[in-house]
Amino acid sequence: MSEKRYQVPAAISEGVGYTIVENASLEGRNTFRVPARADLLIDVRRPEALAELFGYAALKTRPLLVLGEGSNILFTRDWPGVVLSIAALGITVVEEGSHNVRVRVGAGENWNNFVHWSLARGYSGLENLVLIPGTIGAAPIQNIGAYGVEVREFITSVEAWDRDSSRLTTLSNADCRFGYRDSVFKHQRDRFIITAVDFELPKWRPLQMDYAGVREELAALGMDSPTPSGVAEAIARIRTRKLPNPALIGNAGSFFKNPMVEASKVSELRKRYPQLPAWEAGEGQFKLSAAWMIESCGFKGLKQEHAAVSEQHALVLVNLGQATGSQIWALAEHVRDGVQERFEVLLEPEPLVL
Ligand code: EPU
């Protein structure tokens, strides 16, 4: 990896609605900011260009990776194939009713910009999802969620290029099979390339302020009767305090999912760890706090080579500046193994690890 790192791109070519770069650096394309290269990097500005691109042999035969802003990925090696970045932009109001609005958003739009766009126009629902890094196209893949709200509540459909049928297709909310940090797009990564997402946003809905710390933050801001924008402001302040900013220190948010376990496992663990946080997650399942388990293993702030467990939040791994993806992955394995040994619970990575 390091040898190729300093090579200049061999060639850049343009087509209608896309740009291709050979031997492209991905270092600026992943929020961990680890070095990696792709044989071909294609920025697609018009979804219609996909029909032409998938006619080329390279896209039919080479390994394919679809990348948004790279905020949920860890490269431990170069990508020996094609990286597609969907840069399709645009926010279009499709239909405005008295109670809600339907909006279509290009996959390349920045998620946080869309949240602010919606709040500025008086639409609500997305306030708890403020400041989540990444693109619109990435949001449905991991069903982004924060502070008691998940994006699946607002997605009506997803437009994607279907590599099986070689055409643009529309997946309904049910077709997306959303779950906690999960969707059909995680299970059929090579099949769908998301080009746009359709949302239905209410003009008013009860604010979700029950997540720990939100009401306290609103009170500290002096907001007695908060608006959606007020809730967004409170949550942005909590996130800024709790989570390292990827613009300042390379990271991909939560590195592990919160594990789901049976009630019997919670009771067994609570005999040894009475403070263990656990939340009912439906269907007899309980969600454990991965951050709490990592911290109780003593890993919070742990440094290994150029990687570290964030001092701010135990669920976040950070690049101290010069880390390679392999160093970050070695630290992740160390954390996962330590938690497994102590709690007999296997942590699963949340980002895609390559
Ligand atoms: N905690 C610790 N040590 C820490 C941090 C947290 O022990 O260093 C414990 C505390 O008991 C705390 C509990 O963990 O009460 C929960 O912490 P937090 O509210 O930060 O939530 P989380 O479960 O760790 C999840 C999401 C975050 C999201 C927050 C808020 C996952 C994998 N992560 O974290 O999402 O912002 O809830 O809703 O579900 C992301 O996906 O990248 C992400 C940041």
Tab-separated table of C-alpha atoms and ligand atoms in Angstrom:
chain	number	residue	atom	x	y	z
A	1	MET	CA	0.000	0.000	0.000
A	2	SER	CA	2.650	2.544	1.037
A	3	GLU	CA	4.674	2.157	-2.168
A	4	LYS	CA	1.751	3.016	-4.414
A	5	ARG	CA	0.716	5.875	-2.176
A	6	TYR	CA	2.859	8.519	-3.836
A	7	GLN	CA	2.127	7.632	-7.438
A	8	VAL	CA	0.219	10.221	-9.437
A	9	PRO	CA	-3.013	9.158	-11.133
A	10	ALA	CA	-2.214	7.561	-14.497
A	11	ALA	CA	-5.111	9.100	-16.357
A	12	ILE	CA	-8.283	11.056	-15.989
A	13	SER	CA	-11.105	10.704	-18.485
A	14	GLU	CA	-14.488	12.379	-18.740
A	15	GLY	CA	-17.801	11.093	-20.020
A	16	VAL	CA	-21.244	12.677	-20.014
A	17	GLY	CA	-22.109	12.832	-16.318
A	18	TYR	CA	-19.047	11.029	-14.994
A	19	THR	CA	-15.279	11.288	-14.441
A	20	ILE	CA	-12.851	8.355	-14.264
A	21	VAL	CA	-9.485	8.479	-12.487
A	22	GLU	CA	-7.039	5.581	-12.724
A	23	ASN	CA	-4.911	4.512	-9.737
A	24	ALA	CA	-6.737	7.010	-7.545
A	25	SER	CA	-5.944	7.867	-3.944
A	26	LEU	CA	-8.817	7.230	-1.537
A	27	GLU	CA	-7.131	8.945	1.409
A	28	GLY	CA	-9.338	12.015	1.088
A	29	ARG	CA	-12.371	9.822	0.442
A	30	ASN	CA	-12.625	8.088	3.831
A	31	THR	CA	-13.182	9.856	7.135
A	32	PHE	CA	-10.653	7.610	8.907
A	33	ARG	CA	-8.211	9.272	6.470
A	34	VAL	CA	-6.179	6.109	6.022
A	35	PRO	CA	-4.184	5.608	2.812
A	36	ALA	CA	-5.605	3.318	0.134
A	37	ARG	CA	-5.878	3.359	-3.641
A	38	ALA	CA	-8.419	2.186	-6.194
A	39	ASP	CA	-7.585	0.889	-9.655
A	40	LEU	CA	-10.413	3.048	-10.988
A	41	LEU	CA	-12.399	5.763	-9.238
A	42	ILE	CA	-15.534	6.921	-11.008
A	43	ASP	CA	-17.519	9.960	-9.888
A	44	VAL	CA	-21.024	9.719	-11.301
A	45	ARG	CA	-22.960	12.981	-11.453
A	46	ARG	CA	-25.916	11.710	-13.512
A	47	PRO	CA	-27.535	8.360	-12.580
A	48	GLU	CA	-28.371	7.883	-16.285
A	49	ALA	CA	-24.624	7.447	-16.895
A	50	LEU	CA	-24.742	4.133	-15.011
A	51	ALA	CA	-26.319	2.386	-18.013
A	52	GLU	CA	-23.326	3.357	-20.147
A	53	LEU	CA	-20.759	2.627	-17.419
A	54	PHE	CA	-22.077	-0.848	-16.687
A	55	GLY	CA	-21.694	-1.629	-20.377
A	56	TYR	CA	-17.905	-1.443	-19.932
A	57	ALA	CA	-16.032	-4.668	-19.268
A	58	ALA	CA	-14.181	-3.196	-16.274
A	59	LEU	CA	-17.415	-2.603	-14.401
A	60	LYS	CA	-18.833	-5.987	-15.312
A	61	THR	CA	-15.846	-7.999	-14.216
A	62	ARG	CA	-13.855	-6.072	-11.598
A	63	PRO	CA	-14.743	-5.925	-7.883
A	64	LEU	CA	-17.034	-2.956	-7.297
A	65	LEU	CA	-17.289	-0.705	-4.269
A	66	VAL	CA	-19.787	2.130	-3.905
A	67	LEU	CA	-18.556	4.985	-1.781
A	68	GLY	CA	-20.368	8.042	-0.408
A	69	GLU	CA	-18.334	10.367	1.790
A	70	GLY	CA	-16.517	7.320	3.192
A	71	SER	CA	-17.792	7.954	6.715
A	72	ASN	CA	-18.634	4.312	7.368
A	73	ILE	CA	-15.747	2.395	5.900
A	74	LEU	CA	-12.294	1.180	6.930
A	75	PHE	CA	-9.754	0.389	4.218
A	76	THR	CA	-7.126	-2.078	5.419
A	77	ARG	CA	-5.801	-2.478	1.868
A	78	ASP	CA	-6.022	-1.035	-1.623
A	79	TRP	CA	-9.207	-1.696	-3.600
A	80	PRO	CA	-8.345	-3.984	-6.532
A	81	GLY	CA	-11.171	-2.798	-8.758
A	82	VAL	CA	-13.646	0.001	-9.308
A	83	VAL	CA	-14.836	2.533	-6.737
A	84	LEU	CA	-18.059	4.278	-7.733
A	85	SER	CA	-18.980	7.510	-6.059
A	86	ILE	CA	-22.482	8.753	-6.740
A	87	ALA	CA	-22.263	12.520	-6.800
A	88	ALA	CA	-25.871	13.092	-7.989
A	89	LEU	CA	-27.188	16.260	-6.359
A	90	GLY	CA	-30.551	17.978	-5.963
A	91	ILE	CA	-33.343	18.355	-3.439
A	92	THR	CA	-36.777	18.469	-5.081
A	93	VAL	CA	-40.153	18.901	-3.428
A	94	VAL	CA	-42.305	16.305	-5.188
A	95	GLU	CA	-45.588	17.023	-3.431
A	96	GLU	CA	-46.578	19.401	-0.672
A	97	GLY	CA	-49.671	18.584	1.410
A	98	SER	CA	-51.126	20.359	4.402
A	99	HIS	CA	-49.581	17.928	6.883
A	100	ASN	CA	-46.490	16.680	5.145
A	101	VAL	CA	-44.166	17.043	2.205
A	102	ARG	CA	-42.578	14.502	-0.110
A	103	VAL	CA	-39.019	15.260	-1.102
A	104	ARG	CA	-36.619	13.539	-3.484
A	105	VAL	CA	-32.921	13.926	-2.728
A	106	GLY	CA	-29.915	12.978	-4.861
A	107	ALA	CA	-27.651	10.325	-3.321
A	108	GLY	CA	-24.635	12.632	-3.382
A	109	GLU	CA	-26.192	15.346	-1.207
A	110	ASN	CA	-24.671	15.747	2.253
A	111	TRP	CA	-26.961	14.357	4.983
A	112	ASN	CA	-26.501	17.185	7.469
A	113	ASN	CA	-27.179	19.827	4.800
A	114	PHE	CA	-30.483	18.106	4.047
A	115	VAL	CA	-31.415	18.092	7.747
A	116	HIS	CA	-30.833	21.853	7.868
A	117	TRP	CA	-32.666	22.360	4.549
A	118	SER	CA	-35.715	20.571	5.993
A	119	LEU	CA	-35.669	22.446	9.316
A	120	ALA	CA	-35.279	25.825	7.600
A	121	ARG	CA	-38.492	25.133	5.628
A	122	GLY	CA	-40.466	24.165	8.720
A	123	TYR	CA	-40.481	20.397	8.112
A	124	SER	CA	-39.780	18.241	11.122
A	125	GLY	CA	-38.621	14.739	11.955
A	126	LEU	CA	-34.943	14.898	11.089
A	127	GLU	CA	-33.890	17.118	14.010
A	128	ASN	CA	-32.487	14.226	16.066
A	129	LEU	CA	-30.379	13.115	13.101
A	130	VAL	CA	-28.443	16.369	12.849
A	131	LEU	CA	-24.640	16.231	12.345
A	132	ILE	CA	-24.513	12.588	11.280
A	133	PRO	CA	-21.670	12.452	8.744
A	134	GLY	CA	-22.194	11.018	5.271
A	135	THR	CA	-24.365	11.295	2.190
A	136	ILE	CA	-28.059	10.805	1.498
A	137	GLY	CA	-27.225	7.638	-0.433
A	138	ALA	CA	-25.478	6.123	2.584
A	139	ALA	CA	-28.291	6.924	5.041
A	140	PRO	CA	-30.574	3.990	4.130
A	141	ILE	CA	-27.715	1.476	3.924
A	142	GLN	CA	-27.038	1.485	7.647
A	143	ASN	CA	-30.426	3.007	8.553
A	144	ILE	CA	-28.718	5.880	10.327
A	145	GLY	CA	-30.107	6.570	13.769
A	146	ALA	CA	-29.432	8.748	16.780
A	147	TYR	CA	-31.162	10.036	19.896
A	148	GLY	CA	-34.153	7.718	19.581
A	149	VAL	CA	-34.904	8.257	15.875
A	150	GLU	CA	-34.029	6.183	12.808
A	151	VAL	CA	-34.117	7.405	9.216
A	152	ARG	CA	-36.376	4.514	8.143
A	153	GLU	CA	-39.316	6.359	9.696
A	154	PHE	CA	-39.119	8.978	6.922
A	155	ILE	CA	-37.996	7.045	3.856
A	156	THR	CA	-40.828	6.211	1.469
A	157	SER	CA	-38.645	4.714	-1.248
A	158	VAL	CA	-35.106	4.386	-2.543
A	159	GLU	CA	-34.097	4.647	-6.196
A	160	ALA	CA	-31.184	2.426	-7.144
A	161	TRP	CA	-29.417	0.965	-10.132
A	162	ASP	CA	-30.082	-2.777	-9.939
A	163	ARG	CA	-27.115	-4.675	-11.329
A	164	ASP	CA	-29.196	-7.861	-11.584
A	165	SER	CA	-31.726	-6.350	-13.982
A	166	SER	CA	-29.441	-3.597	-15.373
A	167	ARG	CA	-31.935	-0.800	-14.804
A	168	LEU	CA	-32.968	1.869	-12.348
A	169	THR	CA	-35.468	0.443	-9.892
A	170	THR	CA	-37.498	1.693	-6.930
A	171	LEU	CA	-37.471	-0.079	-3.593
A	172	SER	CA	-40.342	0.646	-1.221
A	173	ASN	CA	-39.700	1.143	2.493
A	174	ALA	CA	-40.703	-2.503	3.078
A	175	ASP	CA	-38.365	-3.693	0.286
A	176	CYS	CA	-35.482	-1.984	2.113
A	177	ARG	CA	-35.948	-4.382	5.105
A	178	PHE	CA	-34.681	-1.859	7.616
A	179	GLY	CA	-33.379	-2.990	10.995
A	180	TYR	CA	-31.055	-1.550	13.651
A	181	ARG	CA	-28.059	-0.302	11.616
A	182	ASP	CA	-29.213	-2.675	8.901
A	183	SER	CA	-31.021	-2.913	5.545
A	184	VAL	CA	-31.191	-5.001	2.383
A	185	PHE	CA	-28.375	-2.819	1.014
A	186	LYS	CA	-25.950	-4.219	3.588
A	187	HIS	CA	-26.832	-7.773	2.596
A	188	GLN	CA	-26.758	-7.230	-1.175
A	189	ARG	CA	-23.896	-4.759	-1.366
A	190	ASP	CA	-22.955	-5.572	-4.913
A	191	ARG	CA	-26.468	-5.436	-6.277
A	192	PHE	CA	-27.917	-1.974	-5.612
A	193	ILE	CA	-26.325	1.400	-6.266
A	194	ILE	CA	-28.454	4.025	-4.583
A	195	THR	CA	-29.034	7.087	-6.739
A	196	ALA	CA	-31.796	8.982	-4.862
A	197	VAL	CA	-33.931	8.709	-1.745
A	198	ASP	CA	-37.568	9.806	-1.323
A	199	PHE	CA	-38.632	11.116	2.062
A	200	GLU	CA	-41.977	12.032	3.565
A	201	LEU	CA	-41.518	14.673	6.235
A	202	PRO	CA	-44.271	15.809	8.571
A	203	LYS	CA	-44.896	19.513	9.088
A	204	TRP	CA	-45.325	18.740	12.738
A	205	ARG	CA	-44.723	15.697	14.873
A	206	PRO	CA	-44.158	15.237	18.602
A	207	LEU	CA	-40.540	15.983	19.415
A	208	GLN	CA	-38.474	13.029	20.611
A	209	MET	CA	-36.664	14.311	23.679
A	210	ASP	CA	-36.541	11.220	25.882
A	211	TYR	CA	-33.013	10.095	25.029
A	212	ALA	CA	-30.677	10.600	27.991
A	213	GLY	CA	-29.299	14.134	28.166
A	214	VAL	CA	-31.574	15.814	25.587
A	215	ARG	CA	-34.013	17.489	28.010
A	216	GLU	CA	-31.113	18.594	30.215
A	217	GLU	CA	-29.395	20.197	27.223
A	218	LEU	CA	-32.610	21.979	26.201
A	219	ALA	CA	-33.004	23.279	29.762
A	220	ALA	CA	-29.394	24.491	29.754
A	221	LEU	CA	-30.189	26.383	26.529
A	222	GLY	CA	-33.229	27.941	28.227
A	223	MET	CA	-35.658	26.316	25.764
A	224	ASP	CA	-38.885	25.754	27.699
A	225	SER	CA	-41.029	25.020	24.648
A	226	PRO	CA	-38.537	23.694	22.116
A	227	THR	CA	-38.984	23.746	18.349
A	228	PRO	CA	-37.516	21.094	15.991
A	229	SER	CA	-34.601	23.466	15.290
A	230	GLY	CA	-34.085	23.864	19.041
A	231	VAL	CA	-33.881	20.092	19.480
A	232	ALA	CA	-31.398	19.951	16.594
A	233	GLU	CA	-29.289	22.595	18.309
A	234	ALA	CA	-29.334	20.707	21.634
A	235	ILE	CA	-28.387	17.436	19.935
A	236	ALA	CA	-25.642	19.094	17.894
A	237	ARG	CA	-24.165	20.386	21.153
A	238	ILE	CA	-24.295	16.939	22.791
A	239	ARG	CA	-22.724	15.284	19.739
A	240	THR	CA	-19.989	17.901	19.524
A	241	ARG	CA	-19.073	17.258	23.140
A	242	LYS	CA	-19.331	13.472	23.005
A	243	LEU	CA	-18.064	12.458	19.580
A	244	PRO	CA	-14.732	13.321	17.992
A	245	ASN	CA	-15.187	15.505	14.909
A	246	PRO	CA	-14.053	13.593	11.774
A	247	ALA	CA	-12.944	16.898	10.245
A	248	LEU	CA	-10.355	17.194	13.011
A	249	ILE	CA	-9.477	13.587	13.852
A	250	GLY	CA	-10.019	10.646	11.510
A	251	ASN	CA	-12.858	8.349	12.619
A	252	ALA	CA	-16.036	6.671	11.386
A	253	GLY	CA	-18.376	7.268	14.326
A	254	SER	CA	-19.349	4.189	16.324
A	255	PHE	CA	-16.987	1.421	15.326
A	256	PHE	CA	-19.138	-1.341	16.831
A	257	LYS	CA	-22.875	-1.962	16.875
A	258	ASN	CA	-24.588	-2.248	20.226
A	259	PRO	CA	-25.050	-6.019	20.570
A	260	MET	CA	-28.500	-7.612	20.924
A	261	VAL	CA	-28.854	-10.383	23.491
A	262	GLU	CA	-31.576	-12.456	25.189
A	263	ALA	CA	-33.032	-11.437	28.579
A	264	SER	CA	-31.319	-14.430	30.206
A	265	LYS	CA	-27.921	-13.083	29.125
A	266	VAL	CA	-28.690	-9.696	30.709
A	267	SER	CA	-29.646	-11.325	34.042
A	268	GLU	CA	-26.540	-13.489	33.980
A	269	LEU	CA	-24.256	-10.507	33.273
A	270	ARG	CA	-25.980	-8.293	35.864
A	271	LYS	CA	-25.007	-10.760	38.595
A	272	ARG	CA	-21.409	-9.847	37.883
A	273	TYR	CA	-21.967	-6.285	36.617
A	274	PRO	CA	-25.011	-4.778	38.366
A	275	GLN	CA	-24.491	-1.432	36.548
A	276	LEU	CA	-24.596	-2.975	33.059
A	277	PRO	CA	-26.812	-0.769	30.842
A	278	ALA	CA	-29.393	-2.700	28.785
A	279	TRP	CA	-32.449	-1.492	26.870
A	280	GLU	CA	-35.456	-3.528	25.721
A	281	ALA	CA	-35.352	-3.732	21.951
A	282	GLY	CA	-38.537	-5.747	21.240
A	283	GLU	CA	-39.107	-9.439	20.506
A	284	GLY	CA	-37.506	-10.449	23.825
A	285	GLN	CA	-34.184	-8.891	22.772
A	286	PHE	CA	-32.093	-6.448	24.797
A	287	LYS	CA	-29.550	-3.974	23.458
A	288	LEU	CA	-26.333	-3.741	25.455
A	289	SER	CA	-24.070	-0.700	25.463
A	290	ALA	CA	-20.898	-1.622	23.581
A	291	ALA	CA	-19.306	1.639	24.799
A	292	TRP	CA	-19.917	0.704	28.430
A	293	MET	CA	-18.411	-2.758	28.021
A	294	ILE	CA	-15.371	-1.355	26.178
A	295	GLU	CA	-14.842	1.255	28.874
A	296	SER	CA	-15.183	-1.298	31.668
A	297	CYS	CA	-12.431	-3.352	30.012
A	298	GLY	CA	-10.220	-0.297	30.487
A	299	PHE	CA	-9.883	0.361	26.757
A	300	LYS	CA	-11.172	3.952	26.623
A	301	GLY	CA	-8.268	6.153	25.479
A	302	LEU	CA	-6.076	3.121	24.703
A	303	LYS	CA	-3.397	3.877	22.081
A	304	GLN	CA	-1.835	1.249	19.839
A	305	GLU	CA	0.613	2.393	17.149
A	306	HIS	CA	-1.141	5.347	15.456
A	307	ALA	CA	-4.673	4.232	16.354
A	308	ALA	CA	-6.643	4.831	19.550
A	309	VAL	CA	-9.933	4.263	21.284
A	310	SER	CA	-11.311	7.794	21.579
A	311	GLU	CA	-10.947	9.441	24.972
A	312	GLN	CA	-14.306	11.105	24.299
A	313	HIS	CA	-16.374	8.018	23.469
A	314	ALA	CA	-15.331	4.389	23.919
A	315	LEU	CA	-17.263	3.244	20.823
A	316	VAL	CA	-15.206	5.375	18.463
A	317	LEU	CA	-11.790	4.402	17.110
A	318	VAL	CA	-9.617	7.256	15.895
A	319	ASN	CA	-6.639	7.807	13.617
A	320	LEU	CA	-4.043	9.746	15.608
A	321	GLY	CA	-2.635	11.075	12.329
A	322	GLN	CA	-0.495	8.462	10.607
A	323	ALA	CA	-2.499	5.275	11.157
A	324	THR	CA	-2.965	2.706	8.448
A	325	GLY	CA	-6.248	0.849	8.172
A	326	SER	CA	-4.502	-2.312	9.370
A	327	GLN	CA	-3.420	-0.571	12.572
A	328	ILE	CA	-6.975	0.561	13.241
A	329	TRP	CA	-8.260	-2.941	12.523
A	330	ALA	CA	-5.642	-4.494	14.850
A	331	LEU	CA	-6.874	-2.215	17.640
A	332	ALA	CA	-10.510	-3.122	16.817
A	333	GLU	CA	-9.661	-6.830	17.101
A	334	HIS	CA	-7.945	-6.223	20.434
A	335	VAL	CA	-11.042	-4.413	21.753
A	336	ARG	CA	-13.420	-7.047	20.356
A	337	ASP	CA	-11.377	-9.895	21.907
A	338	GLY	CA	-11.155	-8.170	25.298
A	339	VAL	CA	-14.931	-7.636	25.421
A	340	GLN	CA	-15.534	-11.223	24.310
A	341	GLU	CA	-13.282	-12.539	27.043
A	342	ARG	CA	-14.858	-10.482	29.801
A	343	PHE	CA	-18.549	-10.483	28.800
A	344	GLU	CA	-18.799	-13.399	26.351
A	345	VAL	CA	-20.456	-11.049	23.889
A	346	LEU	CA	-19.148	-10.674	20.349
A	347	LEU	CA	-18.993	-7.081	19.089
A	348	GLU	CA	-19.641	-6.617	15.386
A	349	PRO	CA	-18.071	-3.732	13.460
A	350	GLU	CA	-20.557	-1.121	12.293
A	351	PRO	CA	-18.570	0.232	9.316
A	352	LEU	CA	-17.672	-1.856	6.309
A	353	VAL	CA	-14.168	-3.233	6.888
A	354	LEU	CA	-12.233	-4.013	3.727
B	1	EPU	N1	-20.990	4.940	27.561
B	1	EPU	C1	-19.870	4.554	28.254
B	1	EPU	N2	-18.655	5.065	27.866
B	1	EPU	C2	-18.527	5.918	26.836
B	1	EPU	C3	-19.675	6.316	26.118
B	1	EPU	C4	-20.902	5.799	26.497
B	1	EPU	O1	-19.938	3.782	29.191
B	1	EPU	O2	-17.389	6.311	26.540
B	1	EPU	C5	-22.284	4.340	27.933
B	1	EPU	C6	-23.100	5.199	28.865
B	1	EPU	O3	-23.738	4.350	29.785
B	1	EPU	C7	-24.153	5.804	27.966
B	1	EPU	C8	-24.368	4.684	26.974
B	1	EPU	O4	-23.070	4.120	26.809
B	1	EPU	O5	-25.302	6.111	28.676
B	1	EPU	C9	-24.904	5.116	25.632
B	1	EPU	O6	-24.013	6.092	25.068
B	1	EPU	P1	-24.494	7.031	23.883
B	1	EPU	O7	-25.717	7.781	24.268
B	1	EPU	O8	-23.349	7.826	23.394
B	1	EPU	O9	-24.972	6.002	22.776
B	1	EPU	P2	-24.282	4.721	22.104
B	1	EPU	O10	-25.208	3.577	22.290
B	1	EPU	O11	-22.899	4.521	22.546
B	1	EPU	C10	-25.524	5.103	19.852
B	1	EPU	C11	-25.196	5.165	18.398
B	1	EPU	C12	-24.586	6.517	18.027
B	1	EPU	C13	-25.583	7.609	18.392
B	1	EPU	C14	-25.911	7.508	19.887
B	1	EPU	C15	-26.993	8.458	20.300
B	1	EPU	C16	-24.744	2.870	17.732
B	1	EPU	C17	-23.719	1.895	17.284
B	1	EPU	N3	-24.289	4.098	18.019
B	1	EPU	O12	-24.296	5.158	20.561
B	1	EPU	O13	-24.409	6.536	16.632
B	1	EPU	O14	-25.079	8.886	18.119
B	1	EPU	O15	-26.400	6.168	20.194
B	1	EPU	O16	-28.211	8.036	19.756
B	1	EPU	O17	-25.922	2.534	17.787
B	1	EPU	C18	-22.860	6.084	14.886
B	1	EPU	O18	-23.634	5.212	14.498
B	1	EPU	O19	-21.766	6.309	14.298
B	1	EPU	C19	-23.172	6.845	16.086
B	1	EPU	C20	-22.341	7.749	16.603
